[in-house]
Amino acid sequence: MNHDKSNEQDHKSKVKTTPDFIPMIRIIFWNSMGFFFFSFLIPYVTVQLLGVSKTELGVAFSMQVVGGLISSPIVGYLTDRISKKLLVLIGSFGRAACYILMYIGILISSFVLFIVGMFVLGFFVGFFWTPLDTLISEKSNKDNRSFAFGKRAGMVGWGNAIGSIISFVIFWLANLFVPEFIFLVYCPLLLFAASNIFGGFVFRSKVDEELTYEKHLFNLFPSSVEPSVVSKEPVISDTPIKLRTNLAIGFFIGFGVLVLAFMTSNINQMLAYPYFQVYLIEQLGVANPTIVMVIYFPSQILSQLIAPKLGKVADRINPILGMAIVSSSGALVTWLIINSTSGFMFGLILLFDSTFAWGGNLILQNVLSRISKIHRGKVFGAAQWLGLLGAVLGPIIGGYAYDNIGPTMPFVISIFIELSVIPLYAIAIKALKPYMAEKADS
């Protein structure tokens, strides 16, 4: 009997996700095809084509974040109440609208319309990722949660890679033979708008949002899994009022410090990120836009393709130790970036920087996903909102520092901030550990 139970436990531990998890993740391919081209275009079009200042470039990035600040509380609330597939479809349409507006803004040389497109993207992107992150959490084993988010990032990487190849070929050939035909140079934006619409419809038709990991486990092992476990949440209602109050205070302190650290990390990330290409062009003298794409490509794609491997590591490492490693390593590679002497050295170091950033992101998504099972949408929405608040400030601070102090200052400030968040994450994760709805077995 004990042998049978042991075998059943072994089989259960091997069930990492629901049957529709992989089809759900594959759908992301269509929605991520334009990510690299989009991230490349923002600094290139605004600074090189439209001739705006670095501060105005920061404003363009911030407009995207402002849209997210407005929609995140709404999406977090809706995710726990209405169809997540519907929200993902709305998010897909919103990204498509952004690409179309940006394309028109480029054709008519309108910086205003270009940043309107950025705002539209920011407003609707939460409609895609918040419900999707909730579904990923619901359809995966808590002990393999970072791996599950890593699979998501890996599929983003594959879509990004294929989309990058398509956009690179079109962008290179059009600039080589007909650079005056702007509508051809930037037409990949229209292709990616279509792929987002297609991806949204396919996602809606393929995913069963009612099938959670707990329900799937009960279907496989009905004798050992309680079917109602899906709706269970650790409660403290039977404890004395004073103890409940202390527990609530402890939880909110831990969660408050966590989102403060999350917000600070987003300030840090957006301090330097908008200016990587500008630094590459203006300080390292890489003027050819096609060469810029080639240098920038590995950091945007390869780190995502190895994200499932990073997720496996993140599932096995103590989250406090993990955040300390990725933050200190990120500070080191940022210092190396501003001391690089060539474009290709810059690109290689940037790959490591992006990899450490993804590793930290997977650890944090794991922690956020386990705080609550029945309020995951609100948790992800709250974290995203405060993270976006930090991301509004980052580009503006970075742009001002670049214009008025020096081109290396956004990176120098980023180093100090990255080191400062290590104790914040340590305090937050330690404080939240007793209140996790899903406690890691390891």
Short mmCIF file of C-alpha atoms in Angstrom, two decimals:
data_model
loop_
_atom_site.label_atom_id
_atom_site.label_comp_id
_atom_site.label_asym_id
_atom_site.label_seq_id
_atom_site.Cartn_x
_atom_site.Cartn_y
_atom_site.Cartn_z
CA MET A 1 0.00 0.00 0.00
CA ASN A 2 2.80 2.37 0.94
CA HIS A 3 4.56 1.39 -2.26
CA ASP A 4 1.46 2.31 -4.30
CA LYS A 5 1.21 5.67 -2.54
CA SER A 6 4.88 6.32 -3.18
CA ASN A 7 4.47 5.53 -6.89
CA GLU A 8 1.43 7.77 -7.10
CA GLN A 9 3.32 10.59 -5.40
CA ASP A 10 6.17 10.16 -7.88
CA HIS A 11 3.73 10.33 -10.80
CA LYS A 12 2.07 13.42 -9.33
CA SER A 13 5.42 15.19 -8.96
CA LYS A 14 6.07 14.64 -12.67
CA VAL A 15 2.85 16.42 -13.66
CA LYS A 16 4.09 19.98 -14.05
CA THR A 17 1.26 21.57 -16.06
CA THR A 18 -2.21 21.01 -17.50
CA PRO A 19 -2.62 19.43 -20.98
CA ASP A 20 -3.54 22.77 -22.56
CA PHE A 21 -0.56 24.60 -21.05
CA ILE A 22 1.78 24.04 -24.00
CA PRO A 23 -0.89 24.99 -26.61
CA MET A 24 -1.56 28.11 -24.53
CA ILE A 25 2.13 29.00 -24.46
CA ARG A 26 2.52 28.36 -28.19
CA ILE A 27 -0.11 30.98 -28.94
CA ILE A 28 2.24 33.62 -27.51
CA PHE A 29 4.41 33.08 -30.58
CA TRP A 30 2.03 35.15 -32.71
CA ASN A 31 1.77 37.97 -30.19
CA SER A 32 5.51 38.39 -29.72
CA MET A 33 6.71 38.52 -33.34
CA GLY A 34 7.01 42.30 -33.31
CA PHE A 35 8.72 42.74 -29.93
CA PHE A 36 12.28 43.21 -31.21
CA PHE A 37 11.36 45.46 -34.13
CA PHE A 38 9.17 47.54 -31.81
CA SER A 39 11.91 47.95 -29.19
CA PHE A 40 14.43 48.80 -31.91
CA LEU A 41 12.17 51.38 -33.56
CA ILE A 42 11.36 53.50 -30.51
CA PRO A 43 14.81 55.05 -29.95
CA TYR A 44 15.78 54.83 -33.62
CA VAL A 45 12.69 56.53 -35.05
CA THR A 46 12.36 59.19 -32.36
CA VAL A 47 16.02 60.27 -32.18
CA GLN A 48 17.40 59.45 -35.65
CA LEU A 49 14.30 59.92 -37.86
CA LEU A 50 12.18 62.47 -36.00
CA GLY A 51 15.13 64.26 -34.38
CA VAL A 52 13.76 64.60 -30.83
CA SER A 53 15.90 65.05 -27.71
CA LYS A 54 16.83 62.27 -25.25
CA THR A 55 14.39 63.75 -22.75
CA GLU A 56 11.59 63.54 -25.34
CA LEU A 57 12.63 59.94 -25.99
CA GLY A 58 12.15 59.34 -22.28
CA VAL A 59 8.70 60.92 -22.53
CA ALA A 60 7.82 58.52 -25.38
CA PHE A 61 8.71 55.53 -23.21
CA SER A 62 6.85 57.06 -20.27
CA MET A 63 3.66 57.50 -22.31
CA GLN A 64 3.56 53.74 -22.81
CA VAL A 65 3.85 53.30 -19.05
CA VAL A 66 1.18 55.92 -18.30
CA GLY A 67 -1.26 53.89 -20.38
CA GLY A 68 -0.42 50.85 -18.27
CA LEU A 69 -0.86 52.81 -15.03
CA ILE A 70 -4.42 53.67 -16.06
CA SER A 71 -5.41 50.16 -17.14
CA SER A 72 -3.58 47.94 -14.62
CA PRO A 73 -6.00 48.37 -11.68
CA ILE A 74 -8.92 47.78 -14.05
CA VAL A 75 -7.38 44.65 -15.54
CA GLY A 76 -6.35 43.27 -12.15
CA TYR A 77 -9.95 43.59 -10.96
CA LEU A 78 -11.46 42.16 -14.15
CA THR A 79 -9.05 39.20 -14.32
CA ASP A 80 -10.58 37.67 -11.18
CA ARG A 81 -14.14 38.21 -12.42
CA ILE A 82 -14.56 37.76 -16.18
CA SER A 83 -13.16 35.58 -18.93
CA LYS A 84 -9.39 35.75 -19.07
CA LYS A 85 -9.48 34.64 -22.71
CA LEU A 86 -11.60 37.68 -23.56
CA LEU A 87 -9.11 39.98 -21.86
CA VAL A 88 -6.23 38.39 -23.77
CA LEU A 89 -8.13 38.94 -27.03
CA ILE A 90 -8.66 42.62 -26.15
CA GLY A 91 -4.96 42.94 -25.34
CA SER A 92 -4.03 41.43 -28.70
CA PHE A 93 -6.24 43.91 -30.55
CA GLY A 94 -4.75 46.77 -28.53
CA ARG A 95 -1.18 45.83 -29.51
CA ALA A 96 -2.29 45.63 -33.17
CA ALA A 97 -3.79 49.12 -32.92
CA CYS A 98 -0.51 50.40 -31.45
CA TYR A 99 1.53 49.07 -34.37
CA ILE A 100 -0.86 50.65 -36.88
CA LEU A 101 -0.75 54.06 -35.13
CA MET A 102 3.06 53.95 -34.94
CA TYR A 103 3.26 53.09 -38.63
CA ILE A 104 1.05 56.03 -39.58
CA GLY A 105 3.03 58.32 -37.24
CA ILE A 106 6.26 57.35 -39.01
CA LEU A 107 4.76 57.93 -42.47
CA ILE A 108 3.58 61.43 -41.63
CA SER A 109 6.58 62.22 -39.35
CA SER A 110 4.33 62.86 -36.37
CA PHE A 111 5.98 62.43 -32.97
CA VAL A 112 2.60 63.06 -31.31
CA LEU A 113 0.86 60.22 -33.17
CA PHE A 114 3.86 57.99 -32.51
CA ILE A 115 3.59 58.48 -28.73
CA VAL A 116 -0.21 58.07 -28.95
CA GLY A 117 0.56 54.61 -30.31
CA MET A 118 2.89 54.06 -27.36
CA PHE A 119 0.11 55.07 -24.97
CA VAL A 120 -2.33 52.67 -26.65
CA LEU A 121 0.17 49.84 -26.28
CA GLY A 122 0.69 50.60 -22.60
CA PHE A 123 -3.05 50.74 -21.97
CA PHE A 124 -3.82 47.41 -23.62
CA VAL A 125 -0.70 45.38 -22.85
CA GLY A 126 -1.94 44.67 -19.33
CA PHE A 127 -5.09 43.16 -20.83
CA PHE A 128 -2.82 40.52 -22.33
CA TRP A 129 -0.16 39.78 -19.72
CA THR A 130 -2.07 40.03 -16.41
CA PRO A 131 -4.73 37.42 -17.31
CA LEU A 132 -2.11 35.31 -19.09
CA ASP A 133 0.17 35.30 -16.03
CA THR A 134 -2.83 34.30 -13.94
CA LEU A 135 -3.60 31.40 -16.30
CA ILE A 136 0.04 30.29 -16.24
CA SER A 137 -0.09 30.24 -12.43
CA GLU A 138 -3.38 28.32 -12.39
CA LYS A 139 -2.18 25.75 -14.92
CA SER A 140 1.21 24.91 -13.38
CA ASN A 141 2.60 23.15 -10.32
CA LYS A 142 3.74 25.58 -7.63
CA ASP A 143 7.11 23.79 -7.47
CA ASN A 144 7.67 24.38 -11.20
CA ARG A 145 6.28 27.91 -11.40
CA SER A 146 9.49 29.65 -12.52
CA PHE A 147 9.92 26.93 -15.15
CA ALA A 148 6.36 27.62 -16.36
CA PHE A 149 7.06 31.34 -16.68
CA GLY A 150 10.35 30.45 -18.33
CA LYS A 151 8.44 28.46 -20.96
CA ARG A 152 6.34 31.54 -21.58
CA ALA A 153 9.47 33.64 -22.02
CA GLY A 154 10.97 30.98 -24.29
CA MET A 155 7.98 31.12 -26.59
CA VAL A 156 8.23 34.91 -26.61
CA GLY A 157 11.83 34.38 -27.68
CA TRP A 158 10.88 32.10 -30.59
CA GLY A 159 8.19 34.47 -31.83
CA ASN A 160 10.59 37.35 -31.35
CA ALA A 161 13.33 35.51 -33.27
CA ILE A 162 11.16 34.71 -36.30
CA GLY A 163 9.66 38.20 -36.31
CA SER A 164 13.13 39.69 -36.02
CA ILE A 165 14.37 37.76 -39.04
CA ILE A 166 11.37 38.90 -41.08
CA SER A 167 11.73 42.53 -40.00
CA PHE A 168 15.53 42.48 -40.41
CA VAL A 169 15.32 41.23 -44.00
CA ILE A 170 12.63 43.74 -44.98
CA PHE A 171 14.32 46.64 -43.14
CA TRP A 172 17.76 45.83 -44.61
CA LEU A 173 16.59 45.32 -48.20
CA ALA A 174 14.33 48.38 -48.16
CA ASN A 175 17.11 50.60 -46.73
CA LEU A 176 19.57 49.16 -49.24
CA PHE A 177 17.50 49.56 -52.42
CA VAL A 178 14.59 51.95 -51.76
CA PRO A 179 15.34 53.91 -48.55
CA GLU A 180 13.09 56.73 -49.72
CA PHE A 181 10.06 54.41 -49.62
CA ILE A 182 9.37 54.76 -45.89
CA PHE A 183 6.14 52.79 -46.19
CA LEU A 184 8.18 49.72 -47.22
CA VAL A 185 10.98 50.20 -44.67
CA TYR A 186 8.55 50.09 -41.75
CA CYS A 187 5.85 47.81 -43.20
CA PRO A 188 6.74 44.94 -40.77
CA LEU A 189 4.62 46.86 -38.25
CA LEU A 190 1.53 46.02 -40.31
CA LEU A 191 2.50 42.33 -40.50
CA PHE A 192 2.89 42.20 -36.74
CA ALA A 193 -0.45 43.93 -36.23
CA ALA A 194 -2.06 41.12 -38.24
CA SER A 195 -0.18 38.43 -36.27
CA ASN A 196 -1.50 39.86 -33.00
CA ILE A 197 -5.08 39.75 -34.20
CA PHE A 198 -4.63 36.17 -35.43
CA GLY A 199 -2.91 35.12 -32.20
CA GLY A 200 -5.68 36.54 -30.07
CA PHE A 201 -8.38 34.56 -31.89
CA VAL A 202 -6.37 31.33 -31.79
CA PHE A 203 -5.69 31.77 -28.08
CA ARG A 204 -9.39 32.21 -27.39
CA SER A 205 -10.27 29.02 -29.29
CA LYS A 206 -7.56 26.73 -27.89
CA VAL A 207 -7.40 27.41 -24.13
CA ASP A 208 -9.75 25.99 -21.50
CA GLU A 209 -9.54 28.54 -18.71
CA GLU A 210 -11.68 26.37 -16.41
CA LEU A 211 -9.04 23.61 -16.35
CA THR A 212 -6.63 24.41 -13.52
CA TYR A 213 -3.66 22.37 -12.33
CA GLU A 214 -5.53 21.20 -9.22
CA LYS A 215 -8.53 20.04 -11.28
CA HIS A 216 -6.25 18.22 -13.71
CA LEU A 217 -4.46 16.52 -10.82
CA PHE A 218 -7.81 15.45 -9.35
CA ASN A 219 -8.83 13.96 -12.71
CA LEU A 220 -5.63 11.91 -12.74
CA PHE A 221 -5.54 10.95 -9.04
CA PRO A 222 -9.08 11.34 -7.67
CA SER A 223 -8.33 9.34 -4.52
CA SER A 224 -5.59 11.62 -3.28
CA VAL A 225 -6.52 15.12 -4.37
CA GLU A 226 -9.48 17.05 -3.01
CA PRO A 227 -11.41 18.61 -5.92
CA SER A 228 -12.31 21.73 -3.97
CA VAL A 229 -8.65 22.49 -3.33
CA VAL A 230 -8.72 24.91 -6.25
CA SER A 231 -10.76 27.40 -4.26
CA LYS A 232 -8.97 26.96 -0.95
CA GLU A 233 -6.91 29.77 0.41
CA PRO A 234 -5.07 29.83 3.73
CA VAL A 235 -7.36 31.68 6.11
CA ILE A 236 -6.87 33.10 9.56
CA SER A 237 -10.52 33.64 10.47
CA ASP A 238 -10.42 31.06 13.28
CA THR A 239 -7.56 32.78 15.05
CA PRO A 240 -8.03 35.43 17.76
CA ILE A 241 -8.71 38.96 16.53
CA LYS A 242 -5.41 40.33 17.89
CA LEU A 243 -3.43 37.57 16.17
CA ARG A 244 -5.34 38.11 12.92
CA THR A 245 -4.50 41.82 13.09
CA ASN A 246 -0.81 41.07 13.62
CA LEU A 247 -0.84 38.61 10.73
CA ALA A 248 -2.52 41.13 8.45
CA ILE A 249 0.00 43.81 9.40
CA GLY A 250 2.89 41.42 8.77
CA PHE A 251 1.51 40.48 5.36
CA PHE A 252 0.94 44.05 4.21
CA ILE A 253 4.39 45.12 5.39
CA GLY A 254 5.96 42.28 3.40
CA PHE A 255 3.84 42.94 0.31
CA GLY A 256 4.43 46.69 0.59
CA VAL A 257 8.21 46.26 0.68
CA LEU A 258 8.00 43.80 -2.23
CA VAL A 259 6.14 46.18 -4.50
CA LEU A 260 8.43 49.03 -3.41
CA ALA A 261 11.40 46.92 -4.51
CA PHE A 262 9.54 46.01 -7.70
CA MET A 263 8.87 49.68 -8.43
CA THR A 264 12.51 50.59 -7.73
CA SER A 265 13.67 47.81 -10.05
CA ASN A 266 11.49 49.20 -12.82
CA ILE A 267 12.92 52.68 -12.29
CA ASN A 268 16.34 51.09 -12.62
CA GLN A 269 15.50 49.05 -15.70
CA MET A 270 14.03 52.01 -17.57
CA LEU A 271 16.81 54.39 -16.55
CA ALA A 272 19.23 52.92 -19.06
CA TYR A 273 17.19 50.68 -21.38
CA PRO A 274 15.86 53.45 -23.70
CA TYR A 275 19.39 54.75 -24.23
CA PHE A 276 21.30 51.58 -25.12
CA GLN A 277 20.89 52.17 -28.85
CA VAL A 278 21.53 55.90 -28.54
CA TYR A 279 24.75 55.22 -26.62
CA LEU A 280 25.76 52.63 -29.21
CA ILE A 281 25.24 55.10 -32.08
CA GLU A 282 26.52 58.31 -30.51
CA GLN A 283 29.31 57.11 -28.21
CA LEU A 284 30.60 54.00 -29.99
CA GLY A 285 30.08 55.35 -33.51
CA VAL A 286 27.88 52.59 -34.93
CA ALA A 287 25.90 54.60 -37.47
CA ASN A 288 24.53 51.88 -39.77
CA PRO A 289 21.00 51.00 -38.57
CA THR A 290 21.30 47.41 -39.85
CA ILE A 291 24.50 46.90 -37.83
CA VAL A 292 22.73 48.34 -34.79
CA MET A 293 19.99 45.71 -35.22
CA VAL A 294 22.57 42.92 -35.49
CA ILE A 295 24.35 44.05 -32.31
CA TYR A 296 21.09 44.54 -30.41
CA PHE A 297 19.51 41.27 -31.57
CA PRO A 298 21.21 38.70 -29.25
CA SER A 299 20.33 40.53 -26.04
CA GLN A 300 16.66 40.70 -27.04
CA ILE A 301 16.28 37.13 -28.28
CA LEU A 302 18.81 34.67 -26.84
CA SER A 303 18.07 35.50 -23.20
CA GLN A 304 14.41 34.66 -23.82
CA LEU A 305 15.20 31.41 -25.62
CA ILE A 306 17.17 30.15 -22.61
CA ALA A 307 14.52 31.35 -20.14
CA PRO A 308 13.08 27.83 -19.57
CA LYS A 309 16.55 26.74 -18.40
CA LEU A 310 16.75 29.81 -16.20
CA GLY A 311 13.32 28.93 -14.82
CA LYS A 312 14.50 25.47 -13.76
CA VAL A 313 17.39 27.04 -11.88
CA ALA A 314 15.08 29.64 -10.31
CA ASP A 315 12.77 26.87 -9.02
CA ARG A 316 15.68 25.29 -7.16
CA ILE A 317 17.38 28.33 -5.68
CA ASN A 318 16.43 30.30 -2.60
CA PRO A 319 14.64 33.42 -3.95
CA ILE A 320 16.55 35.79 -1.66
CA LEU A 321 19.88 34.36 -2.78
CA GLY A 322 18.68 34.37 -6.39
CA MET A 323 17.75 38.08 -6.32
CA ALA A 324 21.06 38.94 -4.67
CA ILE A 325 22.97 37.10 -7.42
CA VAL A 326 21.07 38.58 -10.38
CA SER A 327 21.05 42.13 -8.98
CA SER A 328 24.76 42.22 -8.14
CA SER A 329 25.62 40.55 -11.47
CA GLY A 330 23.41 43.04 -13.30
CA ALA A 331 25.24 45.94 -11.64
CA LEU A 332 28.58 44.46 -12.71
CA VAL A 333 27.62 44.03 -16.37
CA THR A 334 26.15 47.54 -16.46
CA TRP A 335 29.56 48.84 -15.39
CA LEU A 336 31.16 46.72 -18.12
CA ILE A 337 28.72 48.13 -20.71
CA ILE A 338 29.86 51.73 -20.19
CA ASN A 339 33.48 50.57 -20.36
CA SER A 340 33.07 48.66 -23.63
CA THR A 341 35.22 49.84 -26.53
CA SER A 342 33.35 48.44 -29.54
CA GLY A 343 29.83 47.83 -30.69
CA PHE A 344 30.11 44.05 -30.67
CA MET A 345 31.63 44.01 -27.17
CA PHE A 346 28.70 46.20 -26.14
CA GLY A 347 26.25 43.69 -27.64
CA LEU A 348 27.88 40.70 -25.93
CA ILE A 349 27.80 42.35 -22.51
CA LEU A 350 24.22 43.48 -23.11
CA LEU A 351 23.28 39.81 -23.64
CA PHE A 352 24.48 38.98 -20.13
CA ASP A 353 22.64 41.99 -18.72
CA SER A 354 19.39 40.86 -20.35
CA THR A 355 19.90 37.28 -19.11
CA PHE A 356 20.32 38.40 -15.49
CA ALA A 357 17.23 40.61 -15.83
CA TRP A 358 15.16 37.66 -17.07
CA GLY A 359 16.43 35.48 -14.22
CA GLY A 360 15.32 38.04 -11.65
CA ASN A 361 11.97 38.45 -13.39
CA LEU A 362 11.27 34.71 -13.23
CA ILE A 363 12.05 34.60 -9.50
CA LEU A 364 9.70 37.52 -8.83
CA GLN A 365 6.88 36.05 -10.94
CA ASN A 366 7.20 32.85 -8.94
CA VAL A 367 6.88 34.74 -5.64
CA LEU A 368 3.95 36.86 -6.86
CA SER A 369 2.08 33.83 -8.22
CA ARG A 370 2.15 32.06 -4.84
CA ILE A 371 0.90 34.93 -2.67
CA SER A 372 -2.78 34.15 -3.40
CA LYS A 373 -4.69 31.65 -5.51
CA ILE A 374 -8.08 33.32 -5.66
CA HIS A 375 -6.77 36.89 -6.00
CA ARG A 376 -3.91 36.32 -8.43
CA GLY A 377 -5.26 38.86 -10.89
CA LYS A 378 -5.27 41.57 -8.21
CA VAL A 379 -1.76 40.63 -7.02
CA PHE A 380 -0.31 40.72 -10.54
CA GLY A 381 -2.27 43.89 -11.31
CA ALA A 382 -1.06 45.69 -8.16
CA ALA A 383 2.55 44.68 -8.76
CA GLN A 384 2.33 45.72 -12.40
CA TRP A 385 0.79 49.08 -11.48
CA LEU A 386 3.53 49.98 -9.01
CA GLY A 387 6.16 48.62 -11.37
CA LEU A 388 4.79 50.85 -14.11
CA LEU A 389 4.88 53.82 -11.78
CA GLY A 390 8.60 53.24 -11.48
CA ALA A 391 8.89 52.78 -15.22
CA VAL A 392 7.32 56.23 -15.77
CA LEU A 393 10.04 57.90 -13.74
CA GLY A 394 12.98 55.88 -15.10
CA PRO A 395 13.08 57.09 -18.73
CA ILE A 396 12.56 60.74 -17.76
CA ILE A 397 15.31 60.64 -15.12
CA GLY A 398 17.59 58.76 -17.51
CA GLY A 399 16.92 61.16 -20.39
CA TYR A 400 17.54 64.21 -18.22
CA ALA A 401 20.78 62.69 -16.90
CA TYR A 402 21.91 61.82 -20.44
CA ASP A 403 21.22 65.31 -21.79
CA ASN A 404 22.42 67.40 -18.85
CA ILE A 405 25.10 65.41 -17.01
CA GLY A 406 26.60 62.96 -19.46
CA PRO A 407 25.87 59.88 -21.61
CA THR A 408 27.14 57.43 -18.97
CA MET A 409 25.05 58.83 -16.10
CA PRO A 410 21.86 56.75 -16.68
CA PHE A 411 24.04 53.64 -16.40
CA VAL A 412 25.95 54.85 -13.33
CA ILE A 413 22.70 55.66 -11.50
CA SER A 414 21.36 52.24 -12.54
CA ILE A 415 24.32 50.47 -10.88
CA PHE A 416 23.65 52.06 -7.50
CA ILE A 417 19.90 51.41 -7.67
CA GLU A 418 20.42 47.77 -8.66
CA LEU A 419 22.55 47.17 -5.60
CA SER A 420 20.14 49.04 -3.31
CA VAL A 421 17.17 46.76 -4.07
CA ILE A 422 18.91 43.61 -2.78
CA PRO A 423 18.07 44.23 0.92
CA LEU A 424 14.52 45.29 -0.03
CA TYR A 425 13.85 41.98 -1.78
CA ALA A 426 15.40 40.07 1.11
CA ILE A 427 13.14 41.79 3.66
CA ALA A 428 10.01 41.40 1.52
CA ILE A 429 10.44 37.73 0.63
CA LYS A 430 11.30 36.77 4.21
CA ALA A 431 8.33 38.72 5.59
CA LEU A 432 5.86 37.20 3.08
CA LYS A 433 6.98 33.59 3.48
CA PRO A 434 4.53 32.68 6.33
CA TYR A 435 1.54 34.02 4.38
CA MET A 436 2.06 32.35 1.01
CA ALA A 437 -1.07 30.59 -0.29
CA GLU A 438 1.25 28.15 -2.05
CA LYS A 439 4.36 27.29 -0.09
CA ALA A 440 7.25 25.75 -2.00
CA ASP A 441 8.03 22.21 -0.90
CA SER A 442 11.76 22.70 -1.29
#
